[in-house]
Short mmCIF file of C-alpha atoms and ligand atoms in Angstrom, two decimals:
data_model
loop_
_atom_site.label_atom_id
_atom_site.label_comp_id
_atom_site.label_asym_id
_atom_site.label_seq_id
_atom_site.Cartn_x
_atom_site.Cartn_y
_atom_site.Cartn_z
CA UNK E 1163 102.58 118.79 108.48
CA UNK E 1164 101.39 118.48 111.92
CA UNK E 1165 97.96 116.91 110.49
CA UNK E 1166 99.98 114.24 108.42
CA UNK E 1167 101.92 113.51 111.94
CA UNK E 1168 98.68 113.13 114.07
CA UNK E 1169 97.39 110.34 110.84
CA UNK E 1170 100.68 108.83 111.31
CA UNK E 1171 100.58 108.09 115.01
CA UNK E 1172 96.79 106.95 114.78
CA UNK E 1173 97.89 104.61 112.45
CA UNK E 1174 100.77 103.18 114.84
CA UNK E 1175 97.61 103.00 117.62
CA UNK E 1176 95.25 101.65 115.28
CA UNK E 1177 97.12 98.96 113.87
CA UNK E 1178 99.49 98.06 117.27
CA UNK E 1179 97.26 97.00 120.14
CA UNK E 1180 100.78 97.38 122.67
CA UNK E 1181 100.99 100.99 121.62
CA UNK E 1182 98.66 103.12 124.60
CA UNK E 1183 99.02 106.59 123.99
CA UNK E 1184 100.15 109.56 121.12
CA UNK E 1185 103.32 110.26 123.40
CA UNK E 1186 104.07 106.52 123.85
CA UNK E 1187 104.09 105.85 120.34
CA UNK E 1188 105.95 109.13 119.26
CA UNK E 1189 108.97 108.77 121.54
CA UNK E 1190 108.87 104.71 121.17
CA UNK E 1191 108.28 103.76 117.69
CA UNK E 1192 111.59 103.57 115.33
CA UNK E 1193 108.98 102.88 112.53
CA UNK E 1194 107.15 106.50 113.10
CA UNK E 1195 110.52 107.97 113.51
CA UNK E 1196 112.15 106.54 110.33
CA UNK E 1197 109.66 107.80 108.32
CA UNK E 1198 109.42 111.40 109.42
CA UNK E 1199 112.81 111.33 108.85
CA UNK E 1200 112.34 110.26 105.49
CA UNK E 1201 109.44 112.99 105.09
CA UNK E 1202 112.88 115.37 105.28
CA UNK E 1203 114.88 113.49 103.04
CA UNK E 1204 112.79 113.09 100.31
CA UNK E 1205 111.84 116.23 98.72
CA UNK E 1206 115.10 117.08 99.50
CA UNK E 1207 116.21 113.76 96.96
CA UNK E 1208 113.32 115.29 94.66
CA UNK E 1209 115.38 118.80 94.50
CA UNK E 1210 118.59 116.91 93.84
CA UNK E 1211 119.97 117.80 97.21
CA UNK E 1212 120.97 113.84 96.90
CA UNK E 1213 123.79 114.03 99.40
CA UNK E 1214 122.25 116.01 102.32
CA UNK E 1215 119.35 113.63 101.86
CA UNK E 1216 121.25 110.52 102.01
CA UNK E 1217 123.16 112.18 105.33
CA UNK E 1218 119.48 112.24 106.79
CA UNK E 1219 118.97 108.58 105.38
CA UNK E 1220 121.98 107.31 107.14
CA UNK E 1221 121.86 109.07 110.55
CA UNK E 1222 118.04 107.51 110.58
CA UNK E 1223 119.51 103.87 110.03
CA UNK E 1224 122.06 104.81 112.88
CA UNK E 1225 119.22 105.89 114.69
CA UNK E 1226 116.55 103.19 114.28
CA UNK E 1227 117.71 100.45 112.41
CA UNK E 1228 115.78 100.93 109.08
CA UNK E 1229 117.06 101.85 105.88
CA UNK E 1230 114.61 104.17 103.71
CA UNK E 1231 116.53 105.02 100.81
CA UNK E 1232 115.20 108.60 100.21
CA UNK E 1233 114.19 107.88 96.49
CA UNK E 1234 111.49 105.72 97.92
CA UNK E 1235 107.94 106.82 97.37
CA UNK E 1236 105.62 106.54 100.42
CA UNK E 1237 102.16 106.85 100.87
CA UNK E 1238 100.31 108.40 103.81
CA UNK E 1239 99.62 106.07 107.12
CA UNK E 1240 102.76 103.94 106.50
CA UNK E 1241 103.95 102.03 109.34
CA UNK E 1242 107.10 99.66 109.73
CA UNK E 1243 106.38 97.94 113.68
CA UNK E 1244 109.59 97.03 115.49
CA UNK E 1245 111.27 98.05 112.09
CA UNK E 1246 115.13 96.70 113.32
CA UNK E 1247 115.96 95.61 109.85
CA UNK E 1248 114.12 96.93 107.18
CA UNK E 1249 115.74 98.01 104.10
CA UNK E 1250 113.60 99.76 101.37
CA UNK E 1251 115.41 100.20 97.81
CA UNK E 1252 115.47 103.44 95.69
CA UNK E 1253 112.46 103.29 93.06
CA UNK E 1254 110.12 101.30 95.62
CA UNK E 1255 106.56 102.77 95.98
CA UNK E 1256 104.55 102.59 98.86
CA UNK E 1257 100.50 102.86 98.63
CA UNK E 1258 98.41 103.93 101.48
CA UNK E 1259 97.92 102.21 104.75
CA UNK E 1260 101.09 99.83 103.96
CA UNK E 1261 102.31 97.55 106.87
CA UNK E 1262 105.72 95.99 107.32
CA UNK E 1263 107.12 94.24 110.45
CA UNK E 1264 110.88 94.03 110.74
CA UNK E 1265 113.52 92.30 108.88
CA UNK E 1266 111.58 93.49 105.67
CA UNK E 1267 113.74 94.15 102.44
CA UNK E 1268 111.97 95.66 99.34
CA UNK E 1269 114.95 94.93 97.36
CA UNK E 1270 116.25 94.48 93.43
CA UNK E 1271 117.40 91.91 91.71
CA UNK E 1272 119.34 93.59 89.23
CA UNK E 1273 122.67 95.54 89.45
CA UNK E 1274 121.22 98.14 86.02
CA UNK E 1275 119.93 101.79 86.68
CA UNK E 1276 116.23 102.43 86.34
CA UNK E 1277 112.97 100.85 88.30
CA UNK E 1278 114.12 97.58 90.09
CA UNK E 1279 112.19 97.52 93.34
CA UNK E 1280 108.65 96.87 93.98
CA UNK E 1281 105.22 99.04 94.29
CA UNK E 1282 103.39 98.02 96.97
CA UNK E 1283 99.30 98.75 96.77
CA UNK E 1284 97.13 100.31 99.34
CA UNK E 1285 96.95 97.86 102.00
CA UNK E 1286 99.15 95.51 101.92
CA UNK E 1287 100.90 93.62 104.88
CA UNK E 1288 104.58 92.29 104.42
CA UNK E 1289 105.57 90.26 107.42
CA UNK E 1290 108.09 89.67 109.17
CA UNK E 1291 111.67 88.62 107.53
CA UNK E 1292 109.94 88.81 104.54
CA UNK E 1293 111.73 89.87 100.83
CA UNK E 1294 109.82 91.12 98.17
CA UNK E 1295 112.21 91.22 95.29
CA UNK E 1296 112.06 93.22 91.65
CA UNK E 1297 110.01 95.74 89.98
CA UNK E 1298 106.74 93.86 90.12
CA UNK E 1299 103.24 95.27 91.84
CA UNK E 1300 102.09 93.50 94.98
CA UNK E 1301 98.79 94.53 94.48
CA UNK E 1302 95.90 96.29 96.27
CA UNK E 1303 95.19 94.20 99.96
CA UNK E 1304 97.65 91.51 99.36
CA UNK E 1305 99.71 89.85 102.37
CA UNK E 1306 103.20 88.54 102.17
CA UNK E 1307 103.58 85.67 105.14
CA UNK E 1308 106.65 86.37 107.41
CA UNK E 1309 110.24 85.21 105.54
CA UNK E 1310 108.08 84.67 102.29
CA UNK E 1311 110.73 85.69 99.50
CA UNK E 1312 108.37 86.93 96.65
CA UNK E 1313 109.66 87.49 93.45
CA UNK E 1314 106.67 87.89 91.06
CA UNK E 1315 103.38 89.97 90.41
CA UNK E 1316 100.87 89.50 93.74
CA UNK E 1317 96.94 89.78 93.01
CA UNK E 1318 95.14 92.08 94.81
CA UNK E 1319 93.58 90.51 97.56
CA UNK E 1320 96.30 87.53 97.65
CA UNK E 1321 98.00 85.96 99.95
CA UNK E 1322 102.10 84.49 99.39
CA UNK E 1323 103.73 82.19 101.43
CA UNK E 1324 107.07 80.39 101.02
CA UNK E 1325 110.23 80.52 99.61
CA UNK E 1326 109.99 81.39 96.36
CA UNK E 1327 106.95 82.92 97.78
CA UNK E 1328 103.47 80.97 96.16
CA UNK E 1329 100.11 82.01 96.86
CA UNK E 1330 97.74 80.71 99.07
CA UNK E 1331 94.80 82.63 99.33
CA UNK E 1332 93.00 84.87 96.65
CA UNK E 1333 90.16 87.20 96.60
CA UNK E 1334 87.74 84.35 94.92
CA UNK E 1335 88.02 84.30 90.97
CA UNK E 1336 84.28 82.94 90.62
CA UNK E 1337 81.26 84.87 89.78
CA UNK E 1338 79.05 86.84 91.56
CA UNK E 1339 76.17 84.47 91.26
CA UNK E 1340 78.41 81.67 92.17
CA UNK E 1341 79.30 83.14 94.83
CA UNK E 1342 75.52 83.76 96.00
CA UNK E 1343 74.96 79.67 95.16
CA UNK E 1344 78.06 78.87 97.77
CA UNK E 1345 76.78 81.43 100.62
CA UNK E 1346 73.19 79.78 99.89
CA UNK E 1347 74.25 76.22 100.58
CA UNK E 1348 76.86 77.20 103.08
CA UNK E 1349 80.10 76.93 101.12
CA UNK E 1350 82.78 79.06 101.74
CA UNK E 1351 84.03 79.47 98.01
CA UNK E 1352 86.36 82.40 98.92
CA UNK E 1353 89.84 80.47 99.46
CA UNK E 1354 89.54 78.60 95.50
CA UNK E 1355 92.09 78.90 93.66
CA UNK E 1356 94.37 76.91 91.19
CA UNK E 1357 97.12 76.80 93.26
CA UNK E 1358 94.88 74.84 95.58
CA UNK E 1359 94.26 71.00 93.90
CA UNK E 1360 91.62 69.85 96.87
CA UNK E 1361 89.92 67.21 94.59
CA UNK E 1362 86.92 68.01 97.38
CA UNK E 1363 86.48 71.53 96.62
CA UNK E 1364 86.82 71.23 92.69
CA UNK E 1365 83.89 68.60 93.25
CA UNK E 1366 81.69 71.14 94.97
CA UNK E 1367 82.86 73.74 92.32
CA UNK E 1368 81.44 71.57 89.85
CA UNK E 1369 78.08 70.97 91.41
CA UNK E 1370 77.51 74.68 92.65
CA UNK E 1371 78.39 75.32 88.76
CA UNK E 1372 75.69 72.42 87.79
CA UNK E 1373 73.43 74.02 90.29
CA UNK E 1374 73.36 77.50 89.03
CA UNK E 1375 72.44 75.86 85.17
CA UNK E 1376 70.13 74.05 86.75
CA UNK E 1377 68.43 77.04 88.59
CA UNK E 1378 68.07 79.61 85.83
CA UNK E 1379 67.02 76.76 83.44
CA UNK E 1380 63.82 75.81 86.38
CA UNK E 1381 63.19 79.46 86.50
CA UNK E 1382 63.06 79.91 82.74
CA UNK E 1383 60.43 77.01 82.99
CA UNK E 1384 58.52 78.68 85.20
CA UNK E 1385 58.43 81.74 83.51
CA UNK E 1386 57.23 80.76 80.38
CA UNK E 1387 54.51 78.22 82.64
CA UNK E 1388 52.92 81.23 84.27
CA UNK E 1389 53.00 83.09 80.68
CA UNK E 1390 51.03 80.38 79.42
CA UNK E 1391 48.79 80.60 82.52
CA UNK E 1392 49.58 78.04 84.44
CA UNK E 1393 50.42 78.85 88.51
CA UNK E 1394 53.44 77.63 89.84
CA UNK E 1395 52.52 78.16 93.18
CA UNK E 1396 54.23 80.92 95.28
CA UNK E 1397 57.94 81.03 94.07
CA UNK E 1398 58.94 84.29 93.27
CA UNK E 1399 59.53 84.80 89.51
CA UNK E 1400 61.62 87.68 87.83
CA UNK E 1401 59.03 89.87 85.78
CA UNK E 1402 60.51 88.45 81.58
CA UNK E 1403 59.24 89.34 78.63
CA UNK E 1404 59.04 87.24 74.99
CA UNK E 1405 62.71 88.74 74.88
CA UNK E 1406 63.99 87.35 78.00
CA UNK E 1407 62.87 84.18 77.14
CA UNK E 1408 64.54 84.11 73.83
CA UNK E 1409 68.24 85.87 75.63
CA UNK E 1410 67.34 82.60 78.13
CA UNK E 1411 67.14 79.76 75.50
CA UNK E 1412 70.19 81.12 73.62
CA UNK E 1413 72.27 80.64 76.74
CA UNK E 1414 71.07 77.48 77.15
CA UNK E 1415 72.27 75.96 74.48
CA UNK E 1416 74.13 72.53 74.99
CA UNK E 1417 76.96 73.68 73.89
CA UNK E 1418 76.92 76.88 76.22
CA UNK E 1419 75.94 74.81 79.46
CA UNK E 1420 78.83 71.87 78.46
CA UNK E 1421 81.16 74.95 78.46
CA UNK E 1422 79.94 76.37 81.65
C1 LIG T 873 100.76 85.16 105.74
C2 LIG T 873 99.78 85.68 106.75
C3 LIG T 873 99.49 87.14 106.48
C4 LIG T 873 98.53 84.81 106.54
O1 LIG T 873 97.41 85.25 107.19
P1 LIG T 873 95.96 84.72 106.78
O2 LIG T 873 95.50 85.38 105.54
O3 LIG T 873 95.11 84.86 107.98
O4 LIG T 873 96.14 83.21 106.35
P2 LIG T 873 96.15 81.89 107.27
O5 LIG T 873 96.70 82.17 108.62
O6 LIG T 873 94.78 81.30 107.17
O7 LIG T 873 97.19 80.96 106.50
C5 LIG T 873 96.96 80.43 105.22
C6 LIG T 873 97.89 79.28 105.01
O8 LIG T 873 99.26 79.73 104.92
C7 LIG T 873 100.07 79.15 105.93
N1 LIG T 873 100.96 80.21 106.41
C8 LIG T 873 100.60 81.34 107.06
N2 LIG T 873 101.67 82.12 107.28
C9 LIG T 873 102.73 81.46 106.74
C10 LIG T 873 104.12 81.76 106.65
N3 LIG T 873 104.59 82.93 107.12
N4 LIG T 873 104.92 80.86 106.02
C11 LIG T 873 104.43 79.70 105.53
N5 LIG T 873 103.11 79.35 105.58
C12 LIG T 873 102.27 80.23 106.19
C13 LIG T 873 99.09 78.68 107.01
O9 LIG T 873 99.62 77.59 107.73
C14 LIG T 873 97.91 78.28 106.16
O10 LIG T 873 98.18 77.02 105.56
P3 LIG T 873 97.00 75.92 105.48
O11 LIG T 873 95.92 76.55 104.64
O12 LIG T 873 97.68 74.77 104.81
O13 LIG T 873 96.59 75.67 106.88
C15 LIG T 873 100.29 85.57 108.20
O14 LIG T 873 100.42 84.23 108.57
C16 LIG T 873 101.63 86.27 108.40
O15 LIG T 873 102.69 85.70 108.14
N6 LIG T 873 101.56 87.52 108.89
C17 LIG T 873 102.72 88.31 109.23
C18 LIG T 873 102.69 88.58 110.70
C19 LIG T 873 104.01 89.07 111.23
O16 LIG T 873 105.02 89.14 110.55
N7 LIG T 873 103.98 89.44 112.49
C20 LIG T 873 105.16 89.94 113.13
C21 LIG T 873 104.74 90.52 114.43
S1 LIG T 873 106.14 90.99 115.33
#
């Protein structure tokens, strides 16, 4: 117990550069104190002890202003800063190393029994105000900007703004070696996405896509120059065999590059 209480505060230092010291943060920090609260309350749900638990549940939204329903699943090194505010529903799940800022609801949208409130992945942020509403999956790393109200399925990696929340950001949907073309030429492919119609970017898209044809079709050439004897001076080639070349000239078909 005491171990999981020493991760908690280290989390409230690590991730709140105002908070200066273990004793600071552990008389200070509604956040910390709502949830060992709810580290009571829950098992005590779990055992159907229901009412003592929601006693606990109560007296800690007396106490700090956040509302943990003790049905709520948490992971370990959750932490709510400033917390006035927050209300997390019944059948929400919390991942690891969640963050939420005050004025947070993880909330349902419908009045029926059953799972109606979110699951929140490892690592994700919700800012502040924010609503994150039904029994979707915000997944793994995503952020929710403060007073975004979002009401569907979040990517990993994503990032949702707005009211109803849309995202911004995602982790980049493109291809490893189209990723290596962008870093090559200095691109910064990470932030494409189709929610983001920059006629600019989908016209660099298109050439880094052109370039990468282009590329493995000059290095097939190569290859199948120096097979034949003939040096190409001192690029670096990828050791192919008769097989490679033939895997090589299938994907080079028209009708695969006009696709690509
Ligand atoms: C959403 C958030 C996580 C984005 O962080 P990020 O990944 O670094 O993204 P950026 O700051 O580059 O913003 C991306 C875009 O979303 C916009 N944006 C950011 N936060 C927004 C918000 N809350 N509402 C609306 N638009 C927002 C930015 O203006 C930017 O738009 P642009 O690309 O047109 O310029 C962050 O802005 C946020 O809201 N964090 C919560 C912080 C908080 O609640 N703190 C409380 C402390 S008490």
């Amino acid at each position: 117990m005491f171990e999981r209480i020493r991760e908690d505060v280290r989390s409230v230092l690590d991730r709140d550069p105002a908070a200066r010291n273990t004793f600071e943060v552990l008389t200070n920090y509604p956040g910390l104190h709502a949830l060992l609260l709810h580290r009571f309350a829950h098992p005590l749900w779990c055992r159907d002890w229901k009412w003592l638990a929601r006693v606990i549940s109560t007296f800690s939204r007396w106490f700090t202003g956040i509302e943990i329903h003790p049905g709520a699943t948490i992971g370990r090194r959750f932490f709510i800063d400033h917390g006035m505010g927050v209300v997390i529903g019944e059948t929400s799940e919390i991942g690891d190393d969640v963050t939420l800022y005050q004025g947070v609801t993880l909330g349902g949208t419908s009045l029926d029994g059953g799972k109606r409130h979110p699951t929140l992945g490892n690592g994700v942020v919700v800012g502040a105000g924010a609503k994150v509403l039904g029994p979707f999956t915000v997944g793994e790393g995503a952020k929710i900007g403060s007073n975004a109200v979002a009401v569907k399925e979040v990517p990993p990696g994503a990032t949702v703004v707005g009211v109803p929340g849309r995202i911004v950001r995602r982790q980049s949907p493109v291809g490893e070696e189209h990723q290596a073309m962008a870093e090559k030429i200095g691109f910064d492919a990470y932030a494409i996405t189709k929610e983001m119609p920059d006629p600019t970017v989908h016209a660099i898209n298109a050439m880094l896509e052109h370039i990468q044809v282009v590329d493995s079709r000059f290095e097939a050439l190569c290859c199948a120059l120096k097979d034949k004897g003939i040096d190409c001076g001192d690029i670096s080639l990828p050791e192919l065999n008769a097989e490679d070349f033939a895997v090589m000239a299938e994907e080079d078909t028209p009708d695969n590059v006009k696709a690509s």
